[in-house]
Amino acid sequence: MYTMHYDPVKNRIDIKIIKINKDNVDNYIADYTKVLESVKPGFIGLADLSESQLVTPDVAEKLGSLGPVSVDKGMRKWAYYTGSAISKLQMKRMFGELADAFEKREEAEHFLTN
């Protein structure tokens, strides 16, 4: 379960992830790829992982492919927030230096707007 929205005025993708698993990961990737068709170079993104469940290694591998695709489309900054240290580690493994982690939404918002 997830929601995804692109705001063309802010040139920003907002995503809230509750659960991505083997049953919906391909749909998530397709939805994200479709959203990327609308972004302009220099876009930013925010992912809310505050209620997210951890993903399995096979799902993580598929999701990891989205980082380079985002960079190719001109991503300037990406932030995600989660209170889970394990979730932060998992995201770091998937996306490395492409995304910055925060514990609170306010911190992530501040990072994106400065």
Coordinates of C-alpha atoms in Angstrom, one line a residue:
M1 CA 0.0 0.0 0.0
Y2 CA 1.3 3.4 -1.0
T3 CA 0.3 6.8 -2.3
M4 CA 2.3 8.8 -4.8
H5 CA 1.7 12.4 -5.9
Y6 CA 3.6 14.9 -8.1
D7 CA 3.2 18.6 -7.5
P8 CA 4.3 20.4 -10.7
V9 CA 4.4 23.8 -9.0
K10 CA 7.0 22.6 -6.4
N11 CA 8.5 20.1 -8.9
R12 CA 8.2 17.5 -6.1
I13 CA 7.2 13.9 -5.7
D14 CA 5.6 13.0 -2.4
I15 CA 5.2 9.3 -1.5
K16 CA 3.8 7.6 1.5
I17 CA 4.7 3.9 1.9
I18 CA 2.9 1.5 4.2
K19 CA 3.8 -1.7 2.5
I20 CA 5.6 -2.7 -0.6
N21 CA 6.0 -6.5 -1.2
K22 CA 6.4 -8.9 -4.0
D23 CA 2.7 -8.5 -4.9
N24 CA 2.8 -4.8 -5.5
V25 CA 6.4 -3.9 -6.2
D26 CA 6.0 -4.0 -9.9
N27 CA 3.0 -1.7 -9.7
Y28 CA 4.9 0.7 -7.5
I29 CA 7.8 0.8 -10.0
A30 CA 5.4 1.4 -12.9
D31 CA 3.6 4.1 -11.0
Y32 CA 6.9 5.8 -10.1
T33 CA 8.2 5.5 -13.6
K34 CA 5.0 7.2 -14.9
V35 CA 5.4 10.0 -12.4
L36 CA 8.9 10.5 -13.6
E37 CA 7.6 11.3 -17.0
S38 CA 6.1 14.5 -15.5
V39 CA 9.0 15.9 -13.5
K40 CA 11.3 18.7 -14.7
P41 CA 15.1 18.6 -14.1
G42 CA 16.0 19.6 -10.6
F43 CA 13.0 17.8 -9.0
I44 CA 12.9 16.9 -5.4
G45 CA 11.2 14.0 -3.5
L46 CA 9.9 13.2 -0.1
A47 CA 9.1 9.7 1.1
D48 CA 7.1 9.1 4.3
L49 CA 8.2 5.8 5.7
S50 CA 6.9 6.5 9.2
E51 CA 4.4 3.6 9.0
S52 CA 6.3 1.5 6.5
Q53 CA 7.1 -2.2 6.9
L54 CA 10.5 -3.4 6.0
V55 CA 10.9 -4.9 2.5
T56 CA 12.3 -8.3 1.7
P57 CA 15.7 -8.5 -0.1
D58 CA 14.2 -9.3 -3.5
V59 CA 11.9 -6.3 -3.3
A60 CA 14.7 -4.1 -2.1
E61 CA 16.8 -5.2 -5.1
K62 CA 14.0 -4.1 -7.5
L63 CA 13.4 -0.8 -5.7
G64 CA 17.1 0.0 -5.7
S65 CA 16.9 0.4 -9.5
L66 CA 14.8 3.5 -9.0
G67 CA 17.7 5.6 -7.7
P68 CA 19.8 5.8 -10.9
V69 CA 16.6 6.3 -12.9
S70 CA 15.7 9.3 -10.7
V71 CA 19.2 10.8 -11.1
D72 CA 18.9 10.4 -14.9
K73 CA 15.7 12.4 -14.8
G74 CA 17.4 15.2 -12.9
M75 CA 16.7 14.6 -9.3
R76 CA 18.3 17.3 -7.1
K77 CA 17.4 16.1 -3.6
W78 CA 15.5 13.2 -2.0
A79 CA 14.6 12.9 1.6
Y80 CA 12.8 10.2 3.6
Y81 CA 11.7 10.1 7.2
T82 CA 11.2 7.2 9.5
G83 CA 11.7 6.6 13.2
S84 CA 13.1 3.1 12.5
A85 CA 16.8 2.6 12.6
I86 CA 16.4 -0.6 10.6
S87 CA 14.4 1.1 7.9
K88 CA 17.1 3.8 7.6
L89 CA 19.8 1.1 7.2
Q90 CA 17.7 -0.7 4.6
M91 CA 17.2 2.6 2.6
K92 CA 20.9 3.3 2.9
R93 CA 21.7 -0.1 1.4
M94 CA 19.2 0.5 -1.5
F95 CA 19.9 4.1 -2.3
G96 CA 23.3 5.0 -0.8
E97 CA 24.1 8.7 -0.9
L98 CA 21.1 9.4 -3.3
A99 CA 18.7 10.0 -0.4
D100 CA 19.0 11.6 3.0
A101 CA 17.4 10.2 6.1
F102 CA 15.5 12.1 8.8
E103 CA 13.5 11.1 11.9
K104 CA 10.8 13.7 11.5
R105 CA 8.9 15.2 8.6
E106 CA 9.8 18.7 9.6
E107 CA 13.5 17.9 9.3
A108 CA 13.1 16.4 5.9
E109 CA 11.0 19.3 4.7
H110 CA 13.7 21.8 6.0
F111 CA 16.4 19.8 4.1
L112 CA 14.4 19.9 0.9
T113 CA 13.6 23.6 1.0
N114 CA 17.2 24.8 1.8

